[in-house]
mmCIF file of C-alpha atoms in Angstrom:
data_model
loop_
_atom_site.group_PDB
_atom_site.id
_atom_site.type_symbol
_atom_site.label_atom_id
_atom_site.label_comp_id
_atom_site.label_asym_id
_atom_site.label_seq_id
_atom_site.Cartn_x
_atom_site.Cartn_y
_atom_site.Cartn_z
ATOM 1 C CA UNK O 1 90.978 103.707 109.783
ATOM 2 C CA UNK O 2 93.712 101.273 108.158
ATOM 3 C CA UNK O 3 97.217 101.031 108.809
ATOM 4 C CA UNK O 4 98.380 101.035 105.078
ATOM 5 C CA UNK O 5 96.390 101.012 102.012
ATOM 6 C CA UNK O 6 97.799 98.740 98.941
ATOM 7 C CA UNK O 7 97.070 99.623 95.320
ATOM 8 C CA UNK O 8 96.943 96.999 93.429
ATOM 9 C CA UNK O 9 96.510 97.360 89.873
ATOM 10 C CA UNK O 10 95.800 94.094 87.643
ATOM 11 C CA UNK O 11 95.640 94.054 83.627
ATOM 12 C CA UNK O 12 95.845 90.701 82.482
ATOM 13 C CA UNK O 13 98.402 89.021 84.981
ATOM 14 C CA UNK O 14 96.353 85.688 85.908
ATOM 15 C CA UNK O 15 99.027 83.101 86.706
ATOM 16 C CA UNK O 16 100.577 85.420 88.875
ATOM 17 C CA UNK O 17 97.548 87.046 90.457
ATOM 18 C CA UNK O 18 96.711 84.551 93.413
ATOM 19 C CA UNK O 19 100.585 85.041 94.519
ATOM 20 C CA UNK O 20 100.433 88.795 94.898
ATOM 21 C CA UNK O 21 96.832 88.143 96.814
ATOM 22 C CA UNK O 22 98.075 85.256 98.688
ATOM 23 C CA UNK O 23 101.020 87.473 99.730
ATOM 24 C CA UNK O 24 98.456 90.733 101.258
ATOM 25 C CA UNK O 25 95.990 88.757 102.700
ATOM 26 C CA UNK O 26 98.343 86.829 104.634
ATOM 27 C CA UNK O 27 100.668 90.034 106.043
ATOM 28 C CA UNK O 28 101.021 89.760 109.782
ATOM 29 C CA UNK O 29 99.980 93.107 110.120
ATOM 30 C CA UNK O 30 96.038 92.860 109.641
ATOM 31 C CA UNK O 31 94.864 96.245 109.712
ATOM 32 C CA UNK O 32 95.342 97.151 106.163
ATOM 33 C CA UNK O 33 93.275 97.566 102.949
ATOM 34 C CA UNK O 34 93.586 96.191 99.950
ATOM 35 C CA UNK O 35 92.506 98.149 96.574
ATOM 36 C CA UNK O 36 92.421 96.423 93.328
ATOM 37 C CA UNK O 37 91.616 97.750 90.242
ATOM 38 C CA UNK O 38 91.173 95.768 87.480
ATOM 39 C CA UNK O 39 91.691 97.752 83.800
ATOM 40 C CA UNK O 40 89.717 95.757 81.418
ATOM 41 C CA UNK O 41 91.979 92.958 81.545
ATOM 42 C CA UNK O 42 90.648 90.310 79.293
ATOM 43 C CA UNK O 43 91.777 87.252 80.437
ATOM 44 C CA UNK O 44 90.562 85.118 84.214
ATOM 45 C CA UNK O 45 91.658 88.255 86.488
ATOM 46 C CA UNK O 46 88.645 89.510 87.173
ATOM 47 C CA UNK O 47 87.113 86.267 88.400
ATOM 48 C CA UNK O 48 90.335 85.793 90.667
ATOM 49 C CA UNK O 49 89.942 89.255 91.886
ATOM 50 C CA UNK O 50 86.073 88.623 92.841
ATOM 51 C CA UNK O 51 86.833 85.225 94.343
ATOM 52 C CA UNK O 52 89.306 86.810 96.601
ATOM 53 C CA UNK O 53 86.955 89.996 97.439
ATOM 54 C CA UNK O 54 84.248 87.009 98.774
ATOM 55 C CA UNK O 55 86.904 85.521 100.852
ATOM 56 C CA UNK O 56 88.730 88.801 102.842
ATOM 57 C CA UNK O 57 86.401 91.862 103.438
ATOM 58 C CA UNK O 58 89.312 93.917 102.984
ATOM 59 C CA UNK O 59 89.499 94.052 99.336
ATOM 60 C CA UNK O 60 87.691 96.448 97.444
ATOM 61 C CA UNK O 61 87.290 95.796 93.577
ATOM 62 C CA UNK O 62 87.147 98.870 91.019
ATOM 63 C CA UNK O 63 87.192 98.583 87.352
ATOM 64 C CA UNK O 64 88.756 101.402 84.552
ATOM 65 C CA UNK O 65 86.071 102.408 82.400
ATOM 66 C CA UNK O 66 88.887 101.380 79.692
ATOM 67 C CA UNK O 67 92.446 100.311 79.394
ATOM 68 C CA UNK O 68 93.770 103.047 80.828
ATOM 69 C CA UNK O 69 97.485 101.743 82.030
ATOM 70 C CA UNK O 70 98.775 101.469 85.513
ATOM 71 C CA UNK O 71 98.741 105.047 85.904
ATOM 72 C CA UNK O 72 95.018 106.201 85.983
ATOM 73 C CA UNK O 73 93.814 102.775 87.216
ATOM 74 C CA UNK O 74 95.976 103.325 90.434
ATOM 75 C CA UNK O 75 94.799 106.723 91.096
ATOM 76 C CA UNK O 76 91.897 105.625 90.685
ATOM 77 C CA UNK O 77 92.277 103.511 93.899
ATOM 78 C CA UNK O 78 94.132 106.441 95.624
ATOM 79 C CA UNK O 79 91.057 108.269 95.944
ATOM 80 C CA UNK O 80 89.430 105.606 98.035
ATOM 81 C CA UNK O 81 92.126 105.105 99.898
ATOM 82 C CA UNK O 82 91.692 105.737 103.679
ATOM 83 C CA UNK O 83 95.009 104.136 105.566
ATOM 84 C CA UNK O 84 97.634 106.556 107.310
ATOM 85 C CA UNK O 85 99.978 105.227 104.868
ATOM 86 C CA UNK O 86 99.773 104.212 101.003
ATOM 87 C CA UNK O 87 101.725 101.634 99.072
ATOM 88 C CA UNK O 88 101.330 99.771 95.806
ATOM 89 C CA UNK O 89 102.285 96.113 94.704
ATOM 90 C CA UNK O 90 102.570 95.050 91.087
ATOM 91 C CA UNK O 91 100.107 92.246 90.259
ATOM 92 C CA UNK O 92 102.754 89.834 89.593
ATOM 93 C CA UNK O 93 104.836 90.853 92.127
ATOM 94 C CA UNK O 94 104.417 89.433 95.569
ATOM 95 C CA UNK O 95 105.518 90.701 99.577
ATOM 96 C CA UNK O 96 107.211 88.825 102.277
ATOM 97 C CA UNK O 97 104.655 87.908 104.914
ATOM 98 C CA UNK O 98 105.533 91.032 107.335
ATOM 99 C CA UNK O 99 106.632 93.187 104.545
ATOM 100 C CA UNK O 100 103.636 96.069 105.584
ATOM 101 C CA UNK O 101 104.307 95.232 109.345
ATOM 102 C CA UNK O 102 108.681 96.293 108.929
ATOM 103 C CA UNK O 103 107.473 99.380 107.470
ATOM 104 C CA UNK O 104 104.747 100.652 109.676
ATOM 105 C CA UNK O 105 107.375 99.896 112.580
ATOM 106 C CA UNK O 106 110.257 102.049 110.990
ATOM 107 C CA UNK O 107 107.669 104.685 110.054
ATOM 108 C CA UNK O 108 106.304 104.581 113.991
ATOM 109 C CA UNK O 109 110.168 105.358 114.772
ATOM 110 C CA UNK O 110 109.174 109.344 114.361
ATOM 111 C CA UNK O 111 106.648 111.190 113.782
ATOM 112 C CA UNK O 112 108.433 113.363 110.612
ATOM 113 C CA UNK O 113 109.113 109.747 108.729
ATOM 114 C CA UNK O 114 107.024 110.117 105.852
ATOM 115 C CA UNK O 115 108.169 107.418 103.254
ATOM 116 C CA UNK O 116 109.533 103.753 104.089
ATOM 117 C CA UNK O 117 111.865 102.264 101.333
ATOM 118 C CA UNK O 118 111.247 98.473 101.409
ATOM 119 C CA UNK O 119 114.291 96.037 100.265
ATOM 120 C CA UNK O 120 113.738 94.905 96.508
ATOM 121 C CA UNK O 121 114.234 91.290 95.493
ATOM 122 C CA UNK O 122 114.740 90.469 92.090
ATOM 123 C CA UNK O 123 113.223 87.299 91.373
ATOM 124 C CA UNK O 124 113.959 85.342 88.021
ATOM 125 C CA UNK O 125 111.520 82.584 87.197
ATOM 126 C CA UNK O 126 113.745 80.778 84.945
ATOM 127 C CA UNK O 127 115.591 79.440 87.582
ATOM 128 C CA UNK O 128 114.279 80.563 90.678
ATOM 129 C CA UNK O 129 117.088 82.694 91.841
ATOM 130 C CA UNK O 130 116.906 86.147 93.912
ATOM 131 C CA UNK O 131 119.145 89.528 93.854
ATOM 132 C CA UNK O 132 118.557 91.771 95.837
ATOM 133 C CA UNK O 133 118.962 95.440 94.478
ATOM 134 C CA UNK O 134 121.555 97.679 96.442
ATOM 135 C CA UNK O 135 120.504 100.476 98.425
ATOM 136 C CA UNK O 136 123.463 103.279 98.438
ATOM 137 C CA UNK O 137 122.420 105.418 101.214
ATOM 138 C CA UNK O 138 126.133 105.420 102.265
ATOM 139 C CA UNK O 139 125.488 103.323 105.560
ATOM 140 C CA UNK O 140 122.640 105.581 106.526
ATOM 141 C CA UNK O 141 119.306 104.552 107.531
ATOM 142 C CA UNK O 142 117.390 107.751 107.398
ATOM 143 C CA UNK O 143 117.735 110.465 105.041
ATOM 144 C CA UNK O 144 116.027 114.189 104.744
ATOM 145 C CA UNK O 145 113.424 114.007 101.889
ATOM 146 C CA UNK O 146 116.076 116.347 99.951
ATOM 147 C CA UNK O 147 118.587 113.378 100.412
ATOM 148 C CA UNK O 148 116.408 110.819 99.549
ATOM 149 C CA UNK O 149 115.499 113.050 96.232
ATOM 150 C CA UNK O 150 119.236 113.427 94.922
ATOM 151 C CA UNK O 151 119.757 109.924 95.548
ATOM 152 C CA UNK O 152 116.891 109.102 93.255
ATOM 153 C CA UNK O 153 117.667 110.762 90.637
ATOM 154 C CA UNK O 154 121.767 109.539 90.478
ATOM 155 C CA UNK O 155 120.653 106.946 88.591
ATOM 156 C CA UNK O 156 118.041 105.198 91.111
ATOM 157 C CA UNK O 157 120.782 104.730 94.210
ATOM 158 C CA UNK O 158 117.511 103.756 96.099
ATOM 159 C CA UNK O 159 115.287 102.391 94.308
ATOM 160 C CA UNK O 160 111.179 103.295 94.261
ATOM 161 C CA UNK O 161 109.303 100.429 95.873
ATOM 162 C CA UNK O 162 108.539 102.166 99.236
ATOM 163 C CA UNK O 163 105.131 103.062 101.540
ATOM 164 C CA UNK O 164 104.474 106.771 101.658
ATOM 165 C CA UNK O 165 102.353 108.844 104.005
ATOM 166 C CA UNK O 166 98.768 109.039 101.667
ATOM 167 C CA UNK O 167 98.449 112.766 102.394
ATOM 168 C CA UNK O 168 101.961 113.698 100.837
ATOM 169 C CA UNK O 169 100.721 110.480 97.969
ATOM 170 C CA UNK O 170 97.118 112.135 97.565
ATOM 171 C CA UNK O 171 98.695 115.416 97.137
ATOM 172 C CA UNK O 172 101.548 113.680 94.319
ATOM 173 C CA UNK O 173 99.233 111.486 92.336
ATOM 174 C CA UNK O 174 100.554 109.646 89.592
ATOM 175 C CA UNK O 175 100.900 111.098 86.330
ATOM 176 C CA UNK O 176 98.605 109.543 84.064
ATOM 177 C CA UNK O 177 99.437 111.306 81.158
ATOM 178 C CA UNK O 178 101.950 108.494 80.098
ATOM 179 C CA UNK O 179 100.484 104.426 80.068
ATOM 180 C CA UNK O 180 104.587 103.753 81.099
ATOM 181 C CA UNK O 181 107.375 105.393 83.190
ATOM 182 C CA UNK O 182 104.829 107.303 85.530
ATOM 183 C CA UNK O 183 106.460 105.763 88.486
ATOM 184 C CA UNK O 184 109.988 107.813 88.259
ATOM 185 C CA UNK O 185 108.974 111.407 88.910
ATOM 186 C CA UNK O 186 105.754 111.000 91.222
ATOM 187 C CA UNK O 187 108.397 108.619 93.167
ATOM 188 C CA UNK O 188 110.766 111.466 93.094
ATOM 189 C CA UNK O 189 108.262 114.104 94.201
ATOM 190 C CA UNK O 190 107.091 111.988 97.177
ATOM 191 C CA UNK O 191 110.656 111.119 98.325
ATOM 192 C CA UNK O 192 111.546 115.517 98.217
ATOM 193 C CA UNK O 193 108.685 116.473 99.914
ATOM 194 C CA UNK O 194 108.764 113.511 102.619
ATOM 195 C CA UNK O 195 110.087 115.379 106.160
ATOM 196 C CA UNK O 196 112.067 111.792 106.231
ATOM 197 C CA UNK O 197 112.373 108.906 104.478
ATOM 198 C CA UNK O 198 113.793 105.784 106.173
ATOM 199 C CA UNK O 199 114.790 102.440 105.419
ATOM 200 C CA UNK O 200 113.061 98.863 106.496
ATOM 201 C CA UNK O 201 113.243 95.627 106.440
ATOM 202 C CA UNK O 202 110.486 94.760 104.359
ATOM 203 C CA UNK O 203 110.632 92.318 101.543
ATOM 204 C CA UNK O 204 108.841 93.144 97.863
ATOM 205 C CA UNK O 205 109.285 90.402 95.336
ATOM 206 C CA UNK O 206 109.550 91.948 91.991
ATOM 207 C CA UNK O 207 109.455 89.344 89.096
ATOM 208 C CA UNK O 208 111.600 89.809 86.342
ATOM 209 C CA UNK O 209 109.186 89.181 83.163
ATOM 210 C CA UNK O 210 111.026 89.210 79.820
ATOM 211 C CA UNK O 211 107.747 90.010 77.977
ATOM 212 C CA UNK O 212 107.227 93.115 80.222
ATOM 213 C CA UNK O 213 105.779 95.800 78.147
ATOM 214 C CA UNK O 214 108.975 98.069 78.904
ATOM 215 C CA UNK O 215 111.315 95.181 77.499
ATOM 216 C CA UNK O 216 108.568 94.071 75.025
ATOM 217 C CA UNK O 217 109.073 95.251 71.700
ATOM 218 C CA UNK O 218 105.900 97.717 71.830
ATOM 219 C CA UNK O 219 105.303 101.973 70.692
ATOM 220 C CA UNK O 220 104.822 101.975 74.524
ATOM 221 C CA UNK O 221 108.422 101.565 74.881
ATOM 222 C CA UNK O 222 108.849 104.884 74.163
ATOM 223 C CA UNK O 223 106.923 106.783 76.604
ATOM 224 C CA UNK O 224 109.948 107.289 78.230
ATOM 225 C CA UNK O 225 110.519 110.451 75.847
ATOM 226 C CA UNK O 226 107.433 112.300 76.923
ATOM 227 C CA UNK O 227 107.630 110.689 80.456
ATOM 228 C CA UNK O 228 111.450 112.134 80.992
ATOM 229 C CA UNK O 229 110.097 115.580 79.677
ATOM 230 C CA UNK O 230 107.630 115.494 82.278
ATOM 231 C CA UNK O 231 109.892 114.486 84.790
ATOM 232 C CA UNK O 232 112.503 117.560 84.353
ATOM 233 C CA UNK O 233 109.722 120.343 83.863
ATOM 234 C CA UNK O 234 108.379 118.918 87.596
ATOM 235 C CA UNK O 235 111.612 119.262 88.598
ATOM 236 C CA UNK O 236 112.310 122.617 87.290
ATOM 237 C CA UNK O 237 108.874 123.484 88.998
ATOM 238 C CA UNK O 238 109.800 121.893 92.386
ATOM 239 C CA UNK O 239 113.363 124.064 92.656
ATOM 240 C CA UNK O 240 111.039 127.403 91.531
ATOM 241 C CA UNK O 241 108.850 126.893 94.898
ATOM 242 C CA UNK O 242 111.737 126.315 96.675
ATOM 243 C CA UNK O 243 111.417 122.908 97.248
ATOM 244 C CA UNK O 244 115.451 121.923 96.601
ATOM 245 C CA UNK O 245 117.101 124.634 98.815
ATOM 246 C CA UNK O 246 120.480 123.133 98.257
ATOM 247 C CA UNK O 247 120.814 120.715 95.040
ATOM 248 C CA UNK O 248 118.513 122.267 92.366
ATOM 249 C CA UNK O 249 121.264 122.648 90.073
ATOM 250 C CA UNK O 250 122.800 119.313 90.438
ATOM 251 C CA UNK O 251 119.149 117.958 90.278
ATOM 252 C CA UNK O 252 118.456 119.123 87.003
ATOM 253 C CA UNK O 253 121.737 118.185 85.441
ATOM 254 C CA UNK O 254 121.412 114.780 86.544
ATOM 255 C CA UNK O 255 117.810 114.416 85.316
ATOM 256 C CA UNK O 256 118.767 115.959 82.092
ATOM 257 C CA UNK O 257 121.831 114.087 81.680
ATOM 258 C CA UNK O 258 119.421 110.653 82.050
ATOM 259 C CA UNK O 259 116.802 111.460 79.713
ATOM 260 C CA UNK O 260 119.563 112.229 77.159
ATOM 261 C CA UNK O 261 120.903 108.512 78.062
ATOM 262 C CA UNK O 262 117.394 107.303 77.911
ATOM 263 C CA UNK O 263 117.107 109.276 74.284
ATOM 264 C CA UNK O 264 120.097 107.181 73.135
ATOM 265 C CA UNK O 265 118.848 104.442 74.143
ATOM 266 C CA UNK O 266 115.389 104.512 72.788
ATOM 267 C CA UNK O 267 116.906 104.776 68.916
ATOM 268 C CA UNK O 268 119.218 101.892 69.880
ATOM 269 C CA UNK O 269 116.487 99.854 70.607
ATOM 270 C CA UNK O 270 114.251 101.167 67.339
ATOM 271 C CA UNK O 271 117.518 99.892 65.410
ATOM 272 C CA UNK O 272 118.056 96.340 67.368
ATOM 273 C CA UNK O 273 114.644 95.799 67.113
ATOM 274 C CA UNK O 274 113.677 97.268 63.312
ATOM 275 C CA UNK O 275 112.363 94.465 62.124
ATOM 276 C CA UNK O 276 109.409 94.011 65.071
ATOM 277 C CA UNK O 277 108.419 97.786 64.685
ATOM 278 C CA UNK O 278 106.456 98.693 60.585
ATOM 279 C CA UNK O 279 107.699 101.636 58.625
ATOM 280 C CA UNK O 280 104.948 103.851 59.822
ATOM 281 C CA UNK O 281 106.189 102.779 63.186
ATOM 282 C CA UNK O 282 109.278 103.846 63.021
ATOM 283 C CA UNK O 283 108.917 106.832 61.200
ATOM 284 C CA UNK O 284 106.488 107.639 63.835
ATOM 285 C CA UNK O 285 109.314 107.233 66.615
ATOM 286 C CA UNK O 286 112.137 109.192 64.700
ATOM 287 C CA UNK O 287 109.531 112.019 64.543
ATOM 288 C CA UNK O 288 108.728 112.207 68.342
ATOM 289 C CA UNK O 289 112.739 111.981 68.594
ATOM 290 C CA UNK O 290 112.545 115.107 66.476
ATOM 291 C CA UNK O 291 110.210 116.952 68.611
ATOM 292 C CA UNK O 292 111.686 115.979 71.782
ATOM 293 C CA UNK O 293 115.457 117.138 70.903
ATOM 294 C CA UNK O 294 114.889 120.586 70.905
ATOM 295 C CA UNK O 295 113.608 120.607 74.706
ATOM 296 C CA UNK O 296 117.033 119.616 75.739
ATOM 297 C CA UNK O 297 119.493 121.808 77.100
ATOM 298 C CA UNK O 298 122.796 120.703 76.363
ATOM 299 C CA UNK O 299 124.676 122.888 79.283
ATOM 300 C CA UNK O 300 122.820 120.741 81.576
ATOM 301 C CA UNK O 301 124.347 117.447 80.125
ATOM 302 C CA UNK O 302 127.368 116.366 81.968
ATOM 303 C CA UNK O 303 130.947 116.467 80.667
ATOM 304 C CA UNK O 304 131.674 112.938 81.326
ATOM 305 C CA UNK O 305 128.964 111.965 79.265
ATOM 306 C CA UNK O 306 129.149 114.499 76.165
ATOM 307 C CA UNK O 307 132.575 113.168 76.113
ATOM 308 C CA UNK O 308 131.744 109.843 75.328
ATOM 309 C CA UNK O 309 132.420 108.172 72.262
ATOM 310 C CA UNK O 310 128.712 108.892 69.627
ATOM 311 C CA UNK O 311 126.794 110.974 72.472
ATOM 312 C CA UNK O 312 127.448 114.693 71.906
ATOM 313 C CA UNK O 313 124.495 116.362 71.696
ATOM 314 C CA UNK O 314 124.342 117.519 67.899
ATOM 315 C CA UNK O 315 121.710 120.643 67.396
ATOM 316 C CA UNK O 316 120.881 118.926 64.075
ATOM 317 C CA UNK O 317 118.860 115.421 64.526
ATOM 318 C CA UNK O 318 119.964 114.484 60.998
ATOM 319 C CA UNK O 319 123.659 114.277 62.495
ATOM 320 C CA UNK O 320 122.686 112.320 65.610
ATOM 321 C CA UNK O 321 121.065 109.836 63.989
ATOM 322 C CA UNK O 322 124.828 109.337 61.941
ATOM 323 C CA UNK O 323 126.334 109.339 65.075
ATOM 324 C CA UNK O 324 123.903 106.839 66.661
ATOM 325 C CA UNK O 325 124.017 104.263 63.567
ATOM 326 C CA UNK O 326 127.555 104.160 63.603
ATOM 327 C CA UNK O 327 127.609 103.443 67.735
ATOM 328 C CA UNK O 328 124.854 100.754 66.921
ATOM 329 C CA UNK O 329 127.483 99.245 64.125
ATOM 330 C CA UNK O 330 130.439 99.488 67.105
ATOM 331 C CA UNK O 331 128.538 97.616 69.387
ATOM 332 C CA UNK O 332 127.102 95.157 66.900
ATOM 333 C CA UNK O 333 130.686 94.675 65.941
ATOM 334 C CA UNK O 334 132.191 94.277 69.632
ATOM 335 C CA UNK O 335 129.347 91.827 70.256
ATOM 336 C CA UNK O 336 129.921 89.382 67.321
ATOM 337 C CA UNK O 337 134.116 89.767 67.888
#
């Protein structure tokens, strides 16, 4: 049995894929399983994958029956993961040579260690500079699952790039109901249900791509509306089962407050990029927002946010649109001042 399985979902990343695969094949930890799942790419990615698989027997290739999104692709790979631990690497990112060895070393310090959080290095291709994403753990190198869960909910005080025990990951696979934003609440659930979460020195390099789907003017950008609701429901289910013994109320407040901020952000994104969407697309986004609005528990949104100018959670979608239009105008004025 390999020590770590790596899930690599691939969709049209041919320019970056060799760097990703080289970093995996060149790991100092040799006993690994590399599972590459092609999500029906239309560029040279399938040929690159085939070439690498021919040279390295540790690579297994899978292909989705149709373009299904990252979550479904990763879940397909997760089904055949046989490592004691599992992690993911996006196909335009890469790992430092000793990243997996460092993670395994941290996990081996206690049989209760179920997750190892890696160092996340943001790489900016325009000028090649790097910035490390900070971890706000209060100086702790090891956390209980509930501590890690709460920190991840608190605006990602600890991020979601980690190695996790495979049995735990298979218990909580990715939510494939949405094309995007599926990592978030699965990460929270992994942390919550881990016995211990440790920090490690393994470095994950995260390419900052301005053309990525979450930043591009695409209808997929608004998948967070439904994904955030799924996250809250998942947290409610965990709380009902007693899995959040000390912080259930606070967890729901953090989740709902973030969900409200994302709702506002989605509307502002639509206004900022109005010209990039057709009238039919704009109507669809507004209809989706109107459908999601009644699901909010306004009492759970923190007063710090509710008292922020233009953030009040009106029940009327018309009043909200007027409020957020004023916020958009104020932001535009500030920007041009």
